[in-house]
Coordinates of C-alpha atoms in Angstrom, one line a residue:
Chain H
M2 CA -78.4 -22.1 -12.7
G3 CA -74.6 -22.3 -12.6
M4 CA -72.1 -20.4 -14.7
T5 CA -69.6 -21.4 -17.4
I6 CA -65.9 -20.7 -17.0
T7 CA -66.3 -17.9 -19.5
E8 CA -69.2 -16.3 -17.6
K9 CA -67.2 -16.6 -14.3
I10 CA -64.2 -14.9 -15.6
L11 CA -66.2 -12.0 -17.2
S12 CA -68.3 -11.6 -14.0
R13 CA -65.1 -11.3 -12.0
A14 CA -63.7 -8.7 -14.5
A15 CA -67.0 -6.8 -14.4
G16 CA -67.1 -6.8 -10.6
K17 CA -70.4 -8.7 -10.5
D18 CA -71.6 -11.9 -8.8
K19 CA -73.2 -13.2 -11.9
V20 CA -73.5 -12.4 -15.6
T21 CA -75.8 -13.9 -18.2
P22 CA -75.3 -14.4 -21.9
G23 CA -76.4 -11.3 -23.9
E24 CA -75.8 -9.0 -21.0
I25 CA -73.6 -5.9 -21.8
I26 CA -70.8 -5.5 -19.3
N27 CA -67.8 -3.3 -18.7
A28 CA -64.8 -5.4 -17.9
K29 CA -61.5 -4.6 -16.5
L30 CA -58.6 -5.8 -18.6
D31 CA -55.6 -7.7 -17.2
V32 CA -53.4 -7.8 -20.4
V33 CA -53.6 -5.8 -23.6
M34 CA -51.6 -7.2 -26.6
C35 CA -50.3 -4.8 -29.3
H36 CA -48.7 -5.4 -32.7
D37 CA -47.6 -3.5 -35.7
V38 CA -50.8 -3.5 -37.8
S39 CA -53.6 -2.6 -35.4
T40 CA -51.7 -0.5 -32.8
P41 CA -50.2 2.4 -34.8
P42 CA -53.7 3.5 -35.9
A43 CA -54.9 3.2 -32.3
I44 CA -52.1 5.4 -31.1
S45 CA -52.9 8.1 -33.8
M46 CA -56.5 8.0 -32.6
L47 CA -55.5 8.6 -29.0
V48 CA -53.2 11.5 -29.9
E49 CA -55.9 13.0 -32.1
K50 CA -58.5 12.8 -29.3
G51 CA -56.1 14.3 -26.8
I52 CA -56.1 11.1 -24.6
D53 CA -52.5 9.9 -25.4
K54 CA -52.1 7.9 -22.2
V55 CA -51.8 4.2 -21.0
F56 CA -53.7 2.7 -18.2
D57 CA -50.8 0.5 -17.0
R58 CA -47.4 0.4 -18.6
E59 CA -46.8 -3.1 -17.3
K60 CA -50.0 -4.7 -18.6
I61 CA -49.4 -3.7 -22.2
I62 CA -47.4 -6.3 -24.2
V63 CA -46.0 -5.1 -27.6
T64 CA -44.6 -7.2 -30.3
P65 CA -44.4 -5.8 -33.8
D66 CA -44.7 -9.3 -35.4
H67 CA -46.6 -8.9 -38.6
F68 CA -44.1 -7.2 -41.0
Q69 CA -40.9 -7.6 -38.9
P70 CA -38.1 -7.0 -40.0
A71 CA -39.7 -4.1 -41.9
K72 CA -40.7 -5.4 -45.3
D73 CA -41.0 -1.9 -47.0
I74 CA -40.9 1.8 -46.2
K75 CA -44.5 2.0 -45.0
S76 CA -44.2 -0.9 -42.6
A77 CA -41.0 0.7 -41.3
E78 CA -43.0 3.8 -40.6
L79 CA -45.6 1.7 -38.6
H80 CA -42.7 0.3 -36.6
K81 CA -41.3 3.8 -36.0
R82 CA -44.7 5.0 -34.7
L83 CA -44.9 2.0 -32.4
D84 CA -41.4 2.5 -31.3
E85 CA -41.9 6.2 -30.3
W86 CA -45.1 5.4 -28.5
T87 CA -43.5 2.6 -26.3
R88 CA -40.7 5.0 -25.4
R89 CA -43.1 7.9 -24.7
H90 CA -45.0 5.8 -22.2
K91 CA -42.2 3.6 -20.9
I92 CA -43.9 0.4 -21.9
K93 CA -42.3 -2.4 -19.9
H94 CA -42.8 -5.4 -22.1
Y95 CA -41.7 -4.3 -25.7
Y96 CA -40.2 -7.1 -27.7
K97 CA -37.9 -5.5 -30.2
L98 CA -36.3 -7.0 -33.2
G99 CA -34.2 -9.9 -31.9
R100 CA -36.9 -10.7 -29.4
V101 CA -39.9 -10.2 -31.6
G102 CA -42.1 -13.2 -31.8
V103 CA -45.5 -14.0 -33.3
C104 CA -47.8 -12.6 -30.6
H105 CA -49.9 -15.7 -29.7
A106 CA -46.8 -17.9 -29.4
L107 CA -44.8 -15.2 -27.6
L108 CA -47.1 -14.0 -24.8
P109 CA -47.6 -17.5 -23.2
E110 CA -43.9 -18.4 -23.7
Q111 CA -42.8 -15.1 -22.0
G112 CA -45.2 -15.7 -19.0
H113 CA -47.8 -13.0 -19.8
I114 CA -50.8 -15.3 -19.9
R115 CA -52.5 -16.4 -16.6
P116 CA -55.7 -18.4 -15.9
G117 CA -58.8 -16.5 -14.9
E118 CA -57.6 -13.2 -16.6
V119 CA -59.1 -11.1 -19.3
I120 CA -56.8 -10.6 -22.3
I121 CA -57.6 -8.5 -25.4
G122 CA -55.4 -8.0 -28.4
G123 CA -55.6 -6.1 -31.6
D124 CA -55.6 -9.4 -33.5
S125 CA -58.4 -11.8 -34.2
H126 CA -56.4 -14.9 -33.0
T127 CA -56.2 -13.5 -29.4
C128 CA -58.7 -16.4 -28.6
T129 CA -55.5 -18.6 -28.5
Y130 CA -55.1 -17.7 -24.8
G131 CA -58.2 -19.5 -23.8
A132 CA -56.1 -22.7 -23.7
F133 CA -54.9 -21.4 -20.3
A134 CA -58.4 -21.2 -18.8
A135 CA -58.4 -17.4 -19.5
F136 CA -60.7 -15.2 -21.5
G137 CA -59.0 -14.0 -24.7
T138 CA -60.6 -12.1 -27.5
G139 CA -59.6 -10.1 -30.6
V140 CA -60.5 -6.5 -31.2
G141 CA -59.9 -3.7 -33.8
S142 CA -57.9 -0.6 -33.4
T143 CA -60.6 1.6 -31.8
D144 CA -61.3 -0.9 -29.0
L145 CA -57.5 -1.3 -28.7
A146 CA -57.1 2.5 -28.2
A147 CA -59.9 2.5 -25.6
A148 CA -58.3 -0.5 -23.9
V149 CA -54.8 1.0 -23.8
A150 CA -56.1 4.3 -22.4
T151 CA -58.6 3.1 -19.8
G152 CA -57.9 -0.6 -19.1
E153 CA -61.6 -1.3 -19.7
L154 CA -63.8 -2.5 -22.5
W155 CA -67.5 -3.2 -23.1
F156 CA -68.5 -6.8 -23.9
K157 CA -71.6 -8.7 -24.7
V158 CA -71.4 -11.9 -22.6
P159 CA -71.4 -14.8 -25.1
A160 CA -73.5 -17.9 -24.7
S161 CA -71.3 -21.0 -24.6
M162 CA -71.2 -24.1 -26.8
K163 CA -69.6 -27.2 -25.4
F164 CA -67.3 -29.4 -27.5
I165 CA -66.7 -32.8 -25.9
L166 CA -63.6 -34.4 -27.5
N167 CA -63.7 -38.1 -26.9
G168 CA -61.5 -41.0 -27.8
S169 CA -57.7 -40.7 -28.6
L170 CA -55.7 -39.5 -31.6
G171 CA -54.3 -42.0 -34.1
S172 CA -50.7 -41.8 -35.3
G173 CA -50.2 -38.9 -37.7
V174 CA -53.3 -37.1 -36.3
Y175 CA -52.8 -33.9 -34.3
S176 CA -54.8 -31.1 -32.6
K177 CA -54.8 -29.2 -35.9
D178 CA -56.8 -32.1 -37.5
V179 CA -59.2 -32.0 -34.6
I180 CA -59.9 -28.2 -34.9
L181 CA -60.2 -28.5 -38.7
A182 CA -62.7 -31.4 -38.2
I183 CA -64.7 -29.3 -35.7
I184 CA -64.9 -26.3 -38.1
A185 CA -65.7 -28.6 -41.0
R186 CA -68.7 -29.8 -39.0
I187 CA -70.0 -26.5 -37.7
G188 CA -68.9 -24.0 -40.4
V189 CA -67.0 -20.7 -40.3
D190 CA -70.0 -19.1 -38.5
G191 CA -71.1 -22.1 -36.6
A192 CA -70.0 -20.4 -33.3
L193 CA -70.7 -16.8 -34.2
Y194 CA -70.7 -14.6 -31.1
R195 CA -70.4 -17.7 -28.9
A196 CA -67.8 -19.1 -26.5
M197 CA -66.4 -22.4 -27.6
E198 CA -65.6 -24.5 -24.6
F199 CA -63.5 -27.6 -25.2
V200 CA -63.5 -30.5 -22.8
G201 CA -62.8 -34.3 -22.9
P202 CA -60.1 -36.9 -22.6
V203 CA -58.3 -36.0 -25.8
L204 CA -57.3 -32.7 -24.3
A205 CA -55.8 -34.3 -21.2
S206 CA -53.3 -36.0 -23.4
M207 CA -52.3 -32.8 -25.3
S208 CA -49.5 -30.4 -24.5
M209 CA -50.2 -26.7 -24.1
E210 CA -48.7 -26.2 -27.5
A211 CA -51.2 -28.5 -29.1
R212 CA -54.1 -27.1 -27.1
M213 CA -53.3 -23.6 -28.3
T214 CA -53.7 -24.7 -31.9
I215 CA -57.3 -25.5 -31.1
T216 CA -58.2 -22.3 -29.3
N217 CA -56.3 -20.3 -31.8
M218 CA -58.8 -21.3 -34.5
A219 CA -62.0 -20.7 -32.5
I220 CA -62.3 -17.4 -34.5
E221 CA -62.4 -19.5 -37.7
A222 CA -65.7 -20.7 -36.5
G223 CA -66.8 -17.1 -35.7
A224 CA -66.4 -17.5 -32.0
K225 CA -65.8 -14.7 -29.5
N226 CA -63.4 -16.9 -27.5
G227 CA -62.2 -20.5 -27.2
I228 CA -61.6 -21.8 -23.7
M229 CA -60.4 -25.0 -21.9
G230 CA -60.2 -26.0 -18.3
F231 CA -57.1 -26.0 -16.0
D232 CA -55.2 -29.2 -15.3
K233 CA -51.7 -30.4 -14.4
V234 CA -50.5 -29.8 -17.9
T235 CA -51.6 -26.2 -17.7
K236 CA -50.0 -25.9 -14.2
Q237 CA -46.7 -27.3 -15.3
Y238 CA -46.5 -25.0 -18.3
L239 CA -47.2 -22.0 -16.1
D240 CA -44.7 -23.2 -13.4
E241 CA -42.1 -23.1 -16.2
H242 CA -43.1 -19.9 -17.9
L243 CA -44.6 -17.3 -15.5
K244 CA -42.1 -14.7 -14.3
D245 CA -43.2 -11.5 -12.6
K246 CA -46.7 -12.3 -11.4
K247 CA -47.1 -15.9 -10.5
D248 CA -50.5 -16.0 -8.8
Y249 CA -53.7 -16.6 -10.6
T250 CA -57.3 -17.8 -10.0
V251 CA -58.6 -21.0 -11.5
Y252 CA -62.2 -21.0 -12.6
E253 CA -64.2 -24.0 -13.8
S254 CA -67.6 -24.4 -15.3
D255 CA -70.4 -25.5 -12.9
E256 CA -72.0 -28.8 -13.4
D257 CA -75.3 -27.1 -14.1
A258 CA -73.9 -24.3 -16.3
E259 CA -76.0 -23.6 -19.4
Y260 CA -74.8 -24.4 -23.0
V261 CA -76.7 -23.4 -26.2
S262 CA -75.4 -26.7 -27.8
V263 CA -73.2 -29.7 -27.0
E264 CA -71.2 -31.3 -29.8
V265 CA -69.5 -34.6 -29.3
F266 CA -66.5 -35.7 -31.4
D267 CA -65.0 -39.2 -31.6
C268 CA -61.5 -38.1 -32.1
S269 CA -60.3 -41.7 -32.8
A270 CA -62.1 -41.5 -36.1
I271 CA -60.4 -38.2 -37.2
E272 CA -57.9 -38.6 -40.1
P273 CA -55.3 -36.1 -41.1
M274 CA -57.4 -33.2 -42.4
V275 CA -56.8 -30.6 -45.2
A276 CA -59.0 -27.5 -45.4
L277 CA -59.4 -26.9 -49.1
P278 CA -59.6 -23.3 -50.6
H279 CA -61.1 -20.9 -49.8
L280 CA -62.7 -21.4 -46.3
P281 CA -61.3 -23.0 -43.1
S282 CA -64.5 -25.0 -43.0
N283 CA -63.7 -26.8 -46.2
G284 CA -61.8 -29.6 -44.3
V285 CA -61.7 -33.1 -45.8
P286 CA -59.7 -36.2 -44.8
I287 CA -56.3 -36.5 -46.6
S288 CA -57.5 -39.7 -48.3
E289 CA -60.0 -37.6 -50.3
C290 CA -57.5 -35.0 -51.6
A291 CA -54.0 -36.7 -51.6
G292 CA -52.1 -36.2 -54.9
K293 CA -53.1 -32.6 -55.5
E294 CA -50.0 -30.8 -56.7
M295 CA -48.5 -28.0 -54.6
D296 CA -46.0 -25.2 -55.3
Q297 CA -45.0 -24.3 -51.7
A298 CA -45.2 -25.6 -48.2
Y299 CA -45.3 -23.2 -45.1
I300 CA -44.6 -24.4 -41.6
G301 CA -45.1 -21.7 -39.0
S302 CA -47.6 -19.1 -37.6
C303 CA -49.5 -18.6 -34.3
T304 CA -51.4 -21.8 -35.1
N305 CA -48.5 -24.2 -35.7
G306 CA -45.1 -22.4 -35.3
R307 CA -44.2 -23.7 -31.8
I308 CA -41.4 -26.1 -30.9
E309 CA -43.6 -29.2 -30.9
D310 CA -44.8 -28.3 -34.5
L311 CA -41.2 -28.1 -35.7
R312 CA -40.2 -31.4 -34.0
I313 CA -43.2 -33.1 -35.8
A314 CA -42.1 -31.6 -39.1
A315 CA -38.4 -32.3 -38.7
E316 CA -39.2 -36.0 -37.7
I317 CA -40.8 -36.4 -41.1
L318 CA -38.3 -34.3 -43.1
K319 CA -35.2 -36.0 -41.6
G320 CA -33.2 -37.7 -44.2
K321 CA -35.6 -36.7 -47.0
K322 CA -35.6 -33.9 -49.6
V323 CA -38.4 -31.4 -50.3
T324 CA -39.5 -31.1 -53.9
I325 CA -41.2 -27.7 -53.6
R326 CA -40.3 -24.4 -51.9
T327 CA -40.6 -25.0 -48.2
L328 CA -40.5 -22.4 -45.5
V329 CA -40.0 -23.1 -41.8
V330 CA -40.8 -20.1 -39.7
P331 CA -40.2 -20.6 -35.9
A332 CA -42.8 -18.4 -34.2
T333 CA -40.5 -16.9 -31.6
P334 CA -36.8 -16.4 -31.1
A335 CA -36.8 -18.8 -28.2
I336 CA -38.4 -21.4 -30.4
W337 CA -35.8 -20.6 -33.1
K338 CA -33.0 -21.2 -30.6
Q339 CA -34.4 -24.3 -29.2
A340 CA -35.0 -25.8 -32.7
K341 CA -31.4 -25.0 -33.5
D342 CA -30.1 -26.5 -30.3
E343 CA -32.1 -29.6 -30.8
G344 CA -30.7 -30.2 -34.2
L345 CA -34.0 -29.6 -36.0
F346 CA -32.3 -27.0 -38.3
D347 CA -30.0 -29.7 -39.6
A348 CA -33.0 -31.7 -40.7
F349 CA -34.6 -28.7 -42.3
Y350 CA -31.4 -27.6 -44.0
D351 CA -30.5 -31.0 -45.3
A352 CA -34.1 -31.4 -46.7
G353 CA -33.7 -28.1 -48.6
C354 CA -36.0 -25.9 -46.6
V355 CA -35.5 -22.2 -45.9
I356 CA -35.5 -21.3 -42.2
A357 CA -36.8 -17.8 -41.6
A358 CA -36.8 -15.3 -38.7
P359 CA -40.0 -15.2 -36.6
T360 CA -42.7 -13.2 -38.3
C361 CA -46.4 -13.5 -39.3
G362 CA -45.1 -12.7 -42.7
A363 CA -46.6 -14.8 -45.4
C364 CA -49.4 -16.3 -43.3
L365 CA -51.3 -13.1 -44.3
G366 CA -49.7 -12.5 -47.6
G367 CA -47.3 -9.9 -46.1
F368 CA -43.9 -11.0 -47.2
M369 CA -41.5 -14.0 -46.9
G370 CA -43.2 -16.5 -49.0
V371 CA -46.0 -14.7 -50.9
L372 CA -47.7 -16.7 -53.7
A373 CA -47.9 -16.0 -57.4
E374 CA -51.0 -16.2 -59.6
G375 CA -52.2 -19.8 -59.7
E376 CA -49.8 -21.2 -57.1
K377 CA -50.9 -23.6 -54.4
C378 CA -49.5 -23.7 -50.9
I379 CA -49.9 -26.4 -48.2
S380 CA -49.8 -24.3 -45.0
T381 CA -50.0 -24.9 -41.2
T382 CA -51.6 -21.5 -40.8
N383 CA -55.3 -20.6 -40.0
R384 CA -56.9 -19.0 -43.0
N385 CA -57.3 -19.9 -46.6
F386 CA -59.5 -17.1 -47.8
V387 CA -59.1 -15.7 -51.4
G388 CA -55.8 -14.0 -51.7
R389 CA -54.8 -14.7 -48.1
M390 CA -51.1 -15.6 -48.9
G391 CA -50.7 -13.6 -52.1
H392 CA -52.3 -13.4 -55.5
P393 CA -56.1 -13.5 -55.4
K394 CA -55.8 -16.5 -57.8
S395 CA -53.5 -18.5 -55.5
E396 CA -54.7 -21.2 -53.2
V397 CA -54.0 -22.1 -49.7
Y398 CA -54.6 -25.6 -48.2
L399 CA -54.6 -25.8 -44.4
A400 CA -53.2 -28.8 -42.5
S401 CA -51.0 -29.9 -39.7
P402 CA -47.1 -29.6 -39.6
A403 CA -47.0 -33.4 -40.3
T404 CA -49.2 -33.2 -43.4
A405 CA -47.3 -30.1 -44.6
A406 CA -44.0 -31.8 -44.2
A407 CA -45.1 -35.0 -46.0
S408 CA -46.6 -32.8 -48.8
A409 CA -43.3 -30.9 -49.0
I410 CA -41.5 -34.1 -49.8
Q411 CA -43.9 -35.3 -52.4
G412 CA -44.7 -32.0 -53.9
K413 CA -48.4 -32.8 -53.6
L414 CA -50.9 -33.3 -50.8
A415 CA -49.6 -36.4 -48.9
D416 CA -50.6 -38.5 -45.9
P417 CA -48.1 -38.1 -43.1
R418 CA -48.8 -41.6 -41.8
N419 CA -46.8 -43.0 -44.7
Y420 CA -43.7 -41.3 -43.1
L421 CA -44.3 -42.4 -39.5
E422 CA -43.2 -45.6 -37.8
Chain J
M1 CA -81.4 8.2 -52.8
S2 CA -78.6 5.6 -52.7
K3 CA -77.5 3.0 -55.1
V4 CA -76.9 -0.5 -54.2
H5 CA -74.1 -3.0 -54.8
V6 CA -75.4 -6.6 -54.2
Y7 CA -73.0 -9.4 -53.5
K8 CA -75.0 -12.7 -53.2
R9 CA -72.3 -14.4 -51.2
D10 CA -71.9 -15.5 -47.6
H11 CA -68.5 -15.1 -45.5
I12 CA -67.2 -12.1 -47.5
N13 CA -64.1 -11.8 -45.4
T14 CA -61.7 -9.1 -44.4
D15 CA -59.0 -10.5 -46.8
E16 CA -61.4 -9.8 -49.7
I17 CA -62.5 -6.4 -48.2
I18 CA -58.9 -5.1 -47.8
P19 CA -56.1 -7.6 -48.6
A20 CA -53.2 -7.7 -46.1
R21 CA -50.8 -6.5 -48.8
Y22 CA -52.3 -3.0 -48.2
L23 CA -52.1 -3.2 -44.4
N24 CA -48.8 -1.3 -44.3
T25 CA -50.8 1.8 -44.2
D26 CA -53.8 3.1 -42.1
D27 CA -54.6 6.0 -44.4
E28 CA -58.3 5.8 -45.2
T29 CA -58.0 7.4 -48.7
E30 CA -55.2 5.0 -49.6
L31 CA -57.1 1.9 -48.3
A32 CA -60.3 3.0 -50.1
K33 CA -58.5 2.6 -53.4
H34 CA -58.4 -1.2 -52.8
C35 CA -61.8 -1.6 -51.2
L36 CA -63.3 -5.1 -52.0
E37 CA -60.4 -5.6 -54.5
D38 CA -60.2 -9.4 -54.2
L39 CA -63.9 -9.8 -54.4
D40 CA -64.8 -7.3 -57.2
V41 CA -61.8 -5.5 -58.7
D42 CA -64.1 -3.0 -60.4
F43 CA -66.0 -2.0 -57.2
V44 CA -63.9 1.1 -56.6
N45 CA -64.7 2.4 -60.1
K46 CA -68.4 1.8 -59.7
V47 CA -68.9 3.1 -56.2
E48 CA -70.2 6.6 -55.5
A49 CA -70.6 8.5 -52.3
G50 CA -73.6 7.4 -50.3
D51 CA -73.9 3.9 -52.0
I52 CA -74.8 0.8 -50.1
I53 CA -73.4 -2.7 -50.1
V54 CA -75.8 -5.7 -49.6
A55 CA -74.5 -9.1 -48.8
G56 CA -75.3 -12.5 -47.3
E57 CA -74.3 -14.1 -44.0
D58 CA -71.2 -13.5 -41.8
F59 CA -70.0 -10.4 -43.6
G60 CA -66.5 -9.3 -42.5
C61 CA -65.4 -12.6 -41.1
G62 CA -61.7 -13.2 -40.5
S63 CA -59.2 -10.7 -39.2
S64 CA -59.8 -8.0 -36.6
R65 CA -58.4 -5.3 -39.0
E66 CA -60.4 -2.1 -38.6
H67 CA -58.9 -1.2 -42.0
A68 CA -61.9 -3.1 -43.5
I69 CA -64.3 -0.5 -42.1
W70 CA -62.0 2.3 -43.1
A71 CA -61.7 1.0 -46.7
I72 CA -65.5 0.7 -47.0
R73 CA -66.2 4.1 -45.4
G74 CA -63.3 5.7 -47.3
A75 CA -64.9 4.5 -50.6
G76 CA -67.9 6.6 -49.7
V77 CA -70.2 3.7 -48.7
Q78 CA -73.0 4.8 -46.5
T79 CA -73.8 1.4 -44.9
V80 CA -73.6 -2.3 -45.3
I81 CA -76.8 -4.4 -45.1
A82 CA -76.1 -8.1 -44.5
K83 CA -77.9 -11.2 -43.3
T84 CA -75.5 -11.4 -40.4
F85 CA -72.1 -9.9 -39.5
A86 CA -69.0 -11.4 -38.1
R87 CA -68.5 -10.3 -34.5
I88 CA -65.4 -8.2 -34.6
F89 CA -66.4 -6.4 -37.9
Y90 CA -69.7 -5.6 -36.3
R91 CA -68.1 -4.2 -33.2
N92 CA -65.5 -2.3 -35.2
A93 CA -68.4 -0.7 -37.2
I94 CA -70.2 0.4 -34.0
N95 CA -66.9 1.8 -32.5
N96 CA -66.3 3.8 -35.6
G97 CA -69.8 5.3 -35.5
F98 CA -70.5 3.4 -38.8
Y99 CA -74.1 2.1 -38.8
V100 CA -74.5 -1.3 -40.4
I101 CA -77.8 -3.2 -40.8
E102 CA -78.7 -6.8 -40.1
S103 CA -81.5 -7.9 -42.3
P104 CA -82.2 -11.5 -43.1
E105 CA -84.5 -10.7 -46.0
A106 CA -82.7 -7.7 -47.6
I107 CA -80.6 -9.8 -49.9
E108 CA -83.8 -11.5 -51.4
K109 CA -85.6 -8.1 -51.9
I110 CA -82.9 -5.9 -53.2
N111 CA -81.2 -6.1 -56.6
N112 CA -78.1 -4.6 -58.0
G113 CA -78.6 -0.9 -58.9
D114 CA -81.8 -0.6 -56.8
E115 CA -82.3 2.8 -55.2
L116 CA -82.9 2.8 -51.4
E117 CA -84.0 5.2 -48.7
I118 CA -83.1 4.2 -45.2
D119 CA -84.7 5.4 -42.0
Y120 CA -82.2 4.4 -39.3
K121 CA -84.4 5.6 -36.4
T122 CA -87.4 3.5 -37.1
G123 CA -85.6 0.6 -38.8
L124 CA -87.0 0.9 -42.3
I125 CA -85.4 0.3 -45.7
K126 CA -87.5 1.7 -48.6
N127 CA -86.6 0.0 -51.9
E128 CA -87.9 2.8 -54.1
T129 CA -87.1 0.8 -57.3
A130 CA -89.0 -2.3 -56.4
G131 CA -91.6 -0.4 -54.3
I132 CA -91.0 -2.6 -51.2
D133 CA -90.5 -1.8 -47.6
I134 CA -88.1 -3.9 -45.5
K135 CA -88.1 -3.5 -41.7
F136 CA -85.0 -4.1 -39.6
A137 CA -84.3 -4.1 -35.9
P138 CA -82.5 -0.8 -35.1
L139 CA -79.2 -1.1 -33.1
P140 CA -79.6 -1.5 -29.4
D141 CA -79.4 1.6 -27.2
F142 CA -75.8 1.1 -26.0
A143 CA -74.6 0.9 -29.6
L144 CA -76.7 3.9 -30.6
E145 CA -75.0 5.9 -27.9
I146 CA -71.6 5.1 -29.4
I147 CA -72.8 6.0 -32.9
K148 CA -74.5 9.2 -31.8
A149 CA -71.2 10.2 -30.1
G150 CA -69.4 9.6 -33.4
G151 CA -67.6 6.5 -32.2
L152 CA -66.3 4.8 -29.0
L153 CA -63.4 7.2 -28.4
N154 CA -65.6 10.3 -28.8
K155 CA -67.9 8.9 -26.3
L156 CA -64.9 8.2 -24.0
V157 CA -63.8 11.8 -24.3
K158 CA -67.3 13.2 -23.7
N159 CA -67.7 11.1 -20.6
N160 CA -64.5 12.3 -19.2
H161 CA -65.4 16.0 -19.5

């Protein structure tokens, strides 16, 4: 029996010829991602246990993205603890304010993600990196502490589910609609403890930015990781972004690899999707929910805050006015600059949007766009749980940047296809 | 004897367990004041040391925030019994030395306010109120080792000495 790409990467990291689903392994880590919510507690634990050390100062990437710039005194204290720690251990890749970006957009952009590697981060959306034929998974602070100190972590090898994405996407339909359709079919625990492996012709036509939107939300189906194969699109992105270490190993699933299930999607049939409150699995086609009044639109996050997302939103907003509060949050400083240079900011400004500095901010109800009681937000983010973006009686509707932009103009859930040629 | 708080719901997520508006601190006592706030605002007033939470499927889904474990533990909760757990929450629990119990039938056989006695070694929940025994599969050995050590980092420290 052959192995899946996930099993191959994990067996390499565990120094074994073969691993099987369910097996507990100890894997060597290639990259450890740290941010301002999960890392300060990890640092405190290490200090308290007398093991305040780092396994490799060049393999730890730090970006205090969640509450940056500091939203209050307590978050400023978190940043201060992080700052002192990075200085104490001479962490090489510490993205400070001015270069801070939303972690899962920043790491690939700055050349820290390579195929075949094992990446863990103190953030559930670390599964994003699987778009690069790598193994990425999110952990809590204790795991993060152990990872930072030792460069190793225990894993249970996940069984893999295969998702075959056939057909081609219609106008106004994007990778966000595909992942919302997938989660609507299998549910928020449909891939619990599993690897979600995505294949098929639809992926070949997608940019890395679009692909990352899909792997980003693997956790919203309960998965341990989301993963895709390597192709010329992957190679081109890496050629443009890798800096220090440019070599990597490409793994692919064997023909006779074992999958616990195979799901086939005809993506040509997918409409623009909206996930209704309060679960990411509540996705329905826009035709079933258009007209619902909104109070705010949010375009940003590790799911949909990349340059391609901003271009899609700007294309729809150009020459139009928004009728509700609309926030555009480029995910990284480089994306911010590129959007400005391309003239996208003009479209956003003229339409009446606010353009914010990169931060996770309101996606998790932190700051910069928090909702009041009873308010409704159309958002390009990844979660719409109770209270996610603010008051426990507020509501979040998840959609693509195109659907969010169209809805911002109408002030209610709207079909982006009405704004496209 | 421990009292039970039953939530007959699936997918009780980390945003409900500890909303992100409180993630600007990692102080367990502070977090405990807001435990389950967006699910049951009265929980913190009802809960007593040693109490138990019982819930449906996929408990703890969403964020990787370990603050969810700390808030629950800080509130004095002894354990959570759920049909299933979300992966990262389950892992965080083990890493913290916090024993959680997977039981597909507990939610059907335990009511709010019931008093329970749990034998973690043999895998037995005694519902003293209803007079029912519920068996569960104890945690696997590698997880027990971590729990016995008092968490992953304690195990790490022990192994290095």
